[in-house]
mmCIF file of C-alpha atoms in Angstrom:
data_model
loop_
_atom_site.group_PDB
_atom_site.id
_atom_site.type_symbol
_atom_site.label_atom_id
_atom_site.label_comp_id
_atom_site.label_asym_id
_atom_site.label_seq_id
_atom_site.Cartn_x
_atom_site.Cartn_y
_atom_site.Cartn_z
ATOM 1 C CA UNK H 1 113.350 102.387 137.892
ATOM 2 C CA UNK H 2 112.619 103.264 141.647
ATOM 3 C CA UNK H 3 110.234 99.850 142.619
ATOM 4 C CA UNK H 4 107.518 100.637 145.179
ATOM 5 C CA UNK H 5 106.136 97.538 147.538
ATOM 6 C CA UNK H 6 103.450 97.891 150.180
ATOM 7 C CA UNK H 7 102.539 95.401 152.684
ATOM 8 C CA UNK H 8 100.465 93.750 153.443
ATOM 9 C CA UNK H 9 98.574 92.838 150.316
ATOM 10 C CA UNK H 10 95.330 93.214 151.814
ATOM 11 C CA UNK H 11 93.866 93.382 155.408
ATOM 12 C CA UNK H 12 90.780 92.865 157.206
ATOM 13 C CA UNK H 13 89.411 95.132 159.874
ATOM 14 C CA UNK H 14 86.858 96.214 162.296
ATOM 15 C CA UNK H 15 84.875 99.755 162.242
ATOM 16 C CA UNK H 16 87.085 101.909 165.121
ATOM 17 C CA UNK H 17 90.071 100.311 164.035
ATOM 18 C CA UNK H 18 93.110 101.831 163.701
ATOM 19 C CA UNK H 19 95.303 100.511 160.423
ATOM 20 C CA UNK H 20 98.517 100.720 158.591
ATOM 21 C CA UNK H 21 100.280 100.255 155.357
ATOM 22 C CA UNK H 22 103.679 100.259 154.726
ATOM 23 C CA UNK H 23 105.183 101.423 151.310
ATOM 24 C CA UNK H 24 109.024 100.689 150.901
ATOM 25 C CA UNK H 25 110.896 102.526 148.136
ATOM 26 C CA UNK H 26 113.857 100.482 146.319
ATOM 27 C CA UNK H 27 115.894 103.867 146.534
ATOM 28 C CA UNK H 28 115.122 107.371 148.775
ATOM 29 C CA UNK H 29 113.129 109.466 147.455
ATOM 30 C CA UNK H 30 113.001 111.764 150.282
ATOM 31 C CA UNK H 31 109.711 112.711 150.841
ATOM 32 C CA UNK H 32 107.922 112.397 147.390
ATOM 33 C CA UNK H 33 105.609 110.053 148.223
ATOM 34 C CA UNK H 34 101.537 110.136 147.557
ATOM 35 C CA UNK H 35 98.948 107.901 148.822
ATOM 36 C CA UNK H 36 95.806 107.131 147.081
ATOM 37 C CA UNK H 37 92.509 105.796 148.171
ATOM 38 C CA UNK H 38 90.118 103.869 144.991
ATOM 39 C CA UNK H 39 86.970 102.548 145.373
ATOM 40 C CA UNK H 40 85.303 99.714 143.007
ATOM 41 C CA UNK H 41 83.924 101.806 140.054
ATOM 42 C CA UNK H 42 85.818 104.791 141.076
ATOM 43 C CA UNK H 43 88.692 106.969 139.950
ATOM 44 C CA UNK H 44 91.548 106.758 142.140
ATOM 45 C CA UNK H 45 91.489 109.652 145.316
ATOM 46 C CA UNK H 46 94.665 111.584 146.291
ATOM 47 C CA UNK H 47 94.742 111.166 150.124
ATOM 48 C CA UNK H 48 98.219 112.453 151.475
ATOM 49 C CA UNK H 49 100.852 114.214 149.231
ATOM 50 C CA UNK H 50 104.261 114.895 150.060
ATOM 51 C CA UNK H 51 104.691 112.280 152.621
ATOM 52 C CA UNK H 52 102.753 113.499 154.988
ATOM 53 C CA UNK H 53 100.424 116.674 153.789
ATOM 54 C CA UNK H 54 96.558 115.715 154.083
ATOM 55 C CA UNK H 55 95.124 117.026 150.930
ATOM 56 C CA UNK H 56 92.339 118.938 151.146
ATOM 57 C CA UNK H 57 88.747 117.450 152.244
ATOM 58 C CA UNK H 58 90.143 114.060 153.241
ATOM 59 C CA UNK H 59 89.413 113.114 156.741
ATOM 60 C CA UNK H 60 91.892 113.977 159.294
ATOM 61 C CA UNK H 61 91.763 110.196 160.333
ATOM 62 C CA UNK H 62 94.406 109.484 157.393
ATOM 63 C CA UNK H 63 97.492 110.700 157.953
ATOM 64 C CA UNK H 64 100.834 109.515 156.365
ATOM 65 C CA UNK H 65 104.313 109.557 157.529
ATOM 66 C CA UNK H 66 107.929 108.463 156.244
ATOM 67 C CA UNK H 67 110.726 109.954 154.159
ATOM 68 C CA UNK H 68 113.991 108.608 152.303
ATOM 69 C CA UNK H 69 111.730 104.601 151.534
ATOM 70 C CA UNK H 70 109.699 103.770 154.334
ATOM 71 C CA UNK H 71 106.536 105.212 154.489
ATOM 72 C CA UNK H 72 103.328 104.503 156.188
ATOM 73 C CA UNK H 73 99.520 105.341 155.836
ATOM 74 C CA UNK H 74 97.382 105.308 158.953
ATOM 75 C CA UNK H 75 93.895 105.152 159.283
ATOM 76 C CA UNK H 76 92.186 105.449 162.223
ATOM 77 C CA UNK H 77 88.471 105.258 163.669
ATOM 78 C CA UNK H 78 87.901 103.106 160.526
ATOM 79 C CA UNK H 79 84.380 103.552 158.919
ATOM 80 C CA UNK H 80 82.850 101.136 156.523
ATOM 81 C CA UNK H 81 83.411 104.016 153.777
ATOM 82 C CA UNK H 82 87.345 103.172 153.638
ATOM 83 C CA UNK H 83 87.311 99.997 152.529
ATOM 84 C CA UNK H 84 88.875 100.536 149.233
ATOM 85 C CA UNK H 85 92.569 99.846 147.650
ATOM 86 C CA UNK H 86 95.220 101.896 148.713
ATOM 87 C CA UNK H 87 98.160 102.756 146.822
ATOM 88 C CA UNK H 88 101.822 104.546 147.524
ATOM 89 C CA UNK H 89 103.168 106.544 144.614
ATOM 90 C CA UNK H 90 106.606 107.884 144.229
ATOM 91 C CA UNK H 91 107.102 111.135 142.308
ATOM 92 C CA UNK H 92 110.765 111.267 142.963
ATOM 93 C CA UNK H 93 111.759 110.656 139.765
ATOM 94 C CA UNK H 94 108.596 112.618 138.075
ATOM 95 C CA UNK H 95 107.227 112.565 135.794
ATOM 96 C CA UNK H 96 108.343 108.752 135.784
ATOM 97 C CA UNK H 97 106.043 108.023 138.762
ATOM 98 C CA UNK H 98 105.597 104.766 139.797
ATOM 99 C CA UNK H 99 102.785 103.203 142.279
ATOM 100 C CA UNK H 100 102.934 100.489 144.946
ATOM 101 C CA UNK H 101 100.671 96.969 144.061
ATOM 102 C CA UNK H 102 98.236 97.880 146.035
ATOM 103 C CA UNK H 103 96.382 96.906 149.573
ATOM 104 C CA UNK H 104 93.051 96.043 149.530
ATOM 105 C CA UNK H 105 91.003 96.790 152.742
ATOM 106 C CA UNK H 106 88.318 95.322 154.021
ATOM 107 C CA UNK H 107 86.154 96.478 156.923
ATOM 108 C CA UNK H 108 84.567 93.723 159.033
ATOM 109 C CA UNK W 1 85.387 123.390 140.450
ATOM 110 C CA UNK W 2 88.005 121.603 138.846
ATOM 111 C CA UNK W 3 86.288 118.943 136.271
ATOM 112 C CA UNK W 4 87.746 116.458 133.390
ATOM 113 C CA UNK W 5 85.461 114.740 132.080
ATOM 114 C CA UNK W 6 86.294 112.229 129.486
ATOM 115 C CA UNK W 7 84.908 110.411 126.611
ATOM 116 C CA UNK W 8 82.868 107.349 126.355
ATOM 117 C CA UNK W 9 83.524 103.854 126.430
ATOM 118 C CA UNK W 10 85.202 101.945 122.949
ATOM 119 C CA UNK W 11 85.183 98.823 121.573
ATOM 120 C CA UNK W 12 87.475 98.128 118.848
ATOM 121 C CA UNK W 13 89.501 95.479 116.938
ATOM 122 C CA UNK W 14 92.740 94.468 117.107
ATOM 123 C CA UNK W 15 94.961 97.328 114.606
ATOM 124 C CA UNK W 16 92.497 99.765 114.519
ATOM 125 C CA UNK W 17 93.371 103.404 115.616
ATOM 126 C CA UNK W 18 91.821 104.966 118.570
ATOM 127 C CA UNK W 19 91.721 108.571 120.252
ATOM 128 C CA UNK W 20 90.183 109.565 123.736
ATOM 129 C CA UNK W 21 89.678 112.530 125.345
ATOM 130 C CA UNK W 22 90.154 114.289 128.669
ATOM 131 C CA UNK W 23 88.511 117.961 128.680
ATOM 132 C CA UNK W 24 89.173 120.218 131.938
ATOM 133 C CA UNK W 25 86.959 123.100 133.155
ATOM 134 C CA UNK W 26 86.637 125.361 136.121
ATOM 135 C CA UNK W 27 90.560 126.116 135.978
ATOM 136 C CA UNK W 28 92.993 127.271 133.811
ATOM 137 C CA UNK W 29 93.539 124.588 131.240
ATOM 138 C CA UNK W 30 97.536 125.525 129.481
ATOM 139 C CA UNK W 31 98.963 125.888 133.283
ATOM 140 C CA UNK W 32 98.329 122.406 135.258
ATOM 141 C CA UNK W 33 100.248 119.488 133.997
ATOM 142 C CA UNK W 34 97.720 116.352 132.559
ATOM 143 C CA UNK W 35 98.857 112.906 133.388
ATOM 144 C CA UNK W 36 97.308 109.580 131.915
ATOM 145 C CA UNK W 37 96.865 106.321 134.043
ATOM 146 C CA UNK W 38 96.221 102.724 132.517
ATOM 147 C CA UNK W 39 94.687 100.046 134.815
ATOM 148 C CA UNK W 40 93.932 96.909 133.371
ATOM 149 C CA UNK W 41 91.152 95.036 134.266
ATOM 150 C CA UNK W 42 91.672 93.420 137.957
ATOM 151 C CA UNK W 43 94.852 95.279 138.433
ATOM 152 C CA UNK W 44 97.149 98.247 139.490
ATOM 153 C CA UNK W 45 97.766 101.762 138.153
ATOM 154 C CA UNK W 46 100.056 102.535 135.854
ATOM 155 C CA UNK W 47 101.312 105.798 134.660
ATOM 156 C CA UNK W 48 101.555 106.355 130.967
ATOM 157 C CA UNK W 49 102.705 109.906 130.624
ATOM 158 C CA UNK W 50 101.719 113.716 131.135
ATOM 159 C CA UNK W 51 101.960 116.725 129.145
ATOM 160 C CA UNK W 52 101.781 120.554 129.595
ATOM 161 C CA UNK W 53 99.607 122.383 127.890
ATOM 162 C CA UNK W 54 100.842 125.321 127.814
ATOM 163 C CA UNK W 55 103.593 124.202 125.511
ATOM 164 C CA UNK W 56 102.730 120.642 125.036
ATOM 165 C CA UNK W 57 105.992 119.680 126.651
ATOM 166 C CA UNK W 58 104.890 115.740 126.780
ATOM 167 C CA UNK W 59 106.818 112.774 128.761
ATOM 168 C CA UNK W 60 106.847 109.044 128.825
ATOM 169 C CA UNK W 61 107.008 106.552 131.070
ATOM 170 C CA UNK W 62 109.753 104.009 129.381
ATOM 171 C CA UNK W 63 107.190 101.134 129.281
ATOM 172 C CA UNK W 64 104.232 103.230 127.099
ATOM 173 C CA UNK W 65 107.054 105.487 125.010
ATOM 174 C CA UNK W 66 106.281 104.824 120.765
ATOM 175 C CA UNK W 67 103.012 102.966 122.250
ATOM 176 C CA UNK W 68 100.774 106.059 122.331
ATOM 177 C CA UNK W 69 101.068 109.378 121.591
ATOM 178 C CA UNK W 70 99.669 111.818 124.219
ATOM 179 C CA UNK W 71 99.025 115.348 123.159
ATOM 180 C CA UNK W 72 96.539 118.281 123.969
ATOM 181 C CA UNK W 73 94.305 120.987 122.043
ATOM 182 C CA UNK W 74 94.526 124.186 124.994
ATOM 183 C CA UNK W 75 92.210 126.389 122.539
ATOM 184 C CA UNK W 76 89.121 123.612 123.575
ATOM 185 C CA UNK W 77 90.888 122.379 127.248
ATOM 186 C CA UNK W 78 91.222 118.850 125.732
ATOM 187 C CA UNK W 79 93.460 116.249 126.345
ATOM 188 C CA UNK W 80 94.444 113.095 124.194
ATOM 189 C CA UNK W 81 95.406 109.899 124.250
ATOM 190 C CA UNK W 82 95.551 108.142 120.802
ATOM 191 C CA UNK W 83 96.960 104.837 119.480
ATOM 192 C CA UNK W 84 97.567 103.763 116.195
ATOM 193 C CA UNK W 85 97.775 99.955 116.275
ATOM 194 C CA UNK W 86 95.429 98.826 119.341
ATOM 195 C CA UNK W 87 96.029 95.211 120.300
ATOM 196 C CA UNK W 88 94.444 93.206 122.877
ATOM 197 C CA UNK W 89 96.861 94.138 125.566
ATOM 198 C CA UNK W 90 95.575 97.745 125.425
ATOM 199 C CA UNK W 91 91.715 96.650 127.221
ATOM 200 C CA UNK W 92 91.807 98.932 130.282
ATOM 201 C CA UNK W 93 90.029 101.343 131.946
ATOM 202 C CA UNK W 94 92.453 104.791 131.596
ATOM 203 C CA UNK W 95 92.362 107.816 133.586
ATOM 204 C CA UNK W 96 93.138 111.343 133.116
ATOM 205 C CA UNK W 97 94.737 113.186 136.208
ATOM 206 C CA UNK W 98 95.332 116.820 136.678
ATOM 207 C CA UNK W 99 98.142 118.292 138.649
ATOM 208 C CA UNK W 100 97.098 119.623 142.754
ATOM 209 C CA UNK W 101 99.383 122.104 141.560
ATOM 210 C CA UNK W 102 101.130 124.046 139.099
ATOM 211 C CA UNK W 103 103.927 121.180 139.787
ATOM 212 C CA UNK W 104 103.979 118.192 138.615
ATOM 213 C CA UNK W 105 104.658 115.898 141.707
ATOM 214 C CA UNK W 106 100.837 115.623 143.206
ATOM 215 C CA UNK W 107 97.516 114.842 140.788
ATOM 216 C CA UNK W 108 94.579 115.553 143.102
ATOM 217 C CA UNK W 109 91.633 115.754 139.891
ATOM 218 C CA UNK W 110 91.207 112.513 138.117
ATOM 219 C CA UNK W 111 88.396 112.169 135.171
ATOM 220 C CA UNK W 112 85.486 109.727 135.533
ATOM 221 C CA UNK W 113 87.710 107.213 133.238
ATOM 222 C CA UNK W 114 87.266 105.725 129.857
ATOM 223 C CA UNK W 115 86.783 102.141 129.256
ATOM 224 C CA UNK W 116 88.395 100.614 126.188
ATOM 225 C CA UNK W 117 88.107 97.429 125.183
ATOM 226 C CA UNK W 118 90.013 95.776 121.944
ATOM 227 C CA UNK W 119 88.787 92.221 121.182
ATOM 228 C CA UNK W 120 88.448 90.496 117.575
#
C-alpha cells in the first residue's frame, strides 16, 4: 500500500494569508495526486487533480504542485470560506486510492 | 448537471443486512466509473471500492473486500452498497463519488452522503 502523510495536522491563519500543505507519498506516484477541500456537514470537494490541474469552478487562489511524493497545496488570499479539512489522494495505484489524514484549517 | 443523490439515513442492529443507494442524473449513467467513500464519525476518508456500470466491472480496496458488496442497476442509474452482517464498526457517514472523467483517476461529483448508524 502507497501511505500518504500531510503536514501539518492542522493550521491556523489570518484572512489574506497565503498557506501550504504538504502531502508526502511513501512511493512516486508521478503526478497522480488529488486534493480535496470538506467542509463540516459537507461532501468532500475535488480542488486540484493531477497534481496540479485546477478543476473546474474552484478559485484560482488554490493551486497545487509536486510530482514523484512531494506535493503541495497552496492557498492564497485566504477567505473565511476555506476553512475546512484538506486532504491529498493518490490514484497511482487506482482504483486502490488512498487519502492523506487530513489538515484542518482554521481562519483567524 | 451532474447529480447523485443518495438514500436516507439508517439505523440498524448489529447482524442485520443493509442496502443504500447512489442514483446519478444529468449524465450518462453506464460510462463514468462510481466510487464509494466511508468516513467514520470524527475521522478521515476512506475508499471502499468503485464499479463501472457499463459492465459492472467492480474493485476493492483490500481492507473492505468480502465486507460489502458494491454493485449497480444502469437500467434506473443506481448505485449500491449493501452489507450482509452490519456490526458496530460499520457507523459512518458514506459517500458516493462519480468519476471527472470517463477515467477513473479523478472523482469531481460526490452525493449528499448517507448516514448509517448500527447500535444494539
Amino acid at each position: 500500500d502507497i501511505q500518504m502523510t500531510q503536514s501539518p495536522s492542522s493550521l491556523s491563519a489570518s484572512v489574506g494569508d497565503r498557506v501550504t500543505i504538504t502531502c508526502r507519498a511513501s512511493l512516486k506516484i508521478d503526478t497522480y495526486l488529488n486534493w480535496f477541500q470538506q467542509k463540516p456537514g459537507e461532501a468532500p470537494k475535488l480542488l486540484i487533480y493531477a497534481a496540479s490541474s485546477l478543476q473546474s469552478g474552484v478559485p484560482s487562489r488554490f493551486s497545487g504542485s509536486g510530482s514523484g511524493t512531494d506535493f503541495t497545496l497552496a492557498i492564497s488570499g485566504l477567505q473565511p470560506e476555506d476553512s475546512a479539512t484538506y486532504y491529498c489522494q493518490q490514484s497511482y495505484t487506482a482504483p486502490q486510492y488512498t487519502f492523506g489524514q487530513g489538515t484542518k484549517l482554521e481562519i483567524k | 448537471e451532474v447529480q447523485l443523490v443518495q438514500s436516507g439515513a439508517e439505523v440498524k442492529k448489529p447482524g442485520e443486512s443493509l442496502k443504500i443507494s447512489c442514483e446519478g442524473s444529468g449524465y450518462t449513467f453506464n460510462t463514468y466509473w462510481i466510487g464509494w467513500v466511508r468516513q467514520m464519525p470524527g475521522k478521515g476518508l476512506e475508499w471502499m471500492g468503485i464499479i463501472y456500470p457499463g459492465d459492472s466491472d467492480t474493485r476493492y480496496s483490500p481492507s473492505f473486500q468480502g465486507q460489502v458488496t458494491i454493485s449497480a442497476d444502469k437500467s434506473i442509474s443506481t448505485a449500491y452498497l449493501q452489507w450482509s452482517n452490519l456490526r458496530a464498526s460499520d457507523t459512518a457517514m458514506y459517500y458516493c463519488a462519480r468519476g471527472r472523467s470517463s477515467s477513473w483517476y479523478e472523482y469531481a461529483y460526490w452525493g449528499q452522503g448517507t448516514l448509517v448508524t448500527v447500535s444494539s
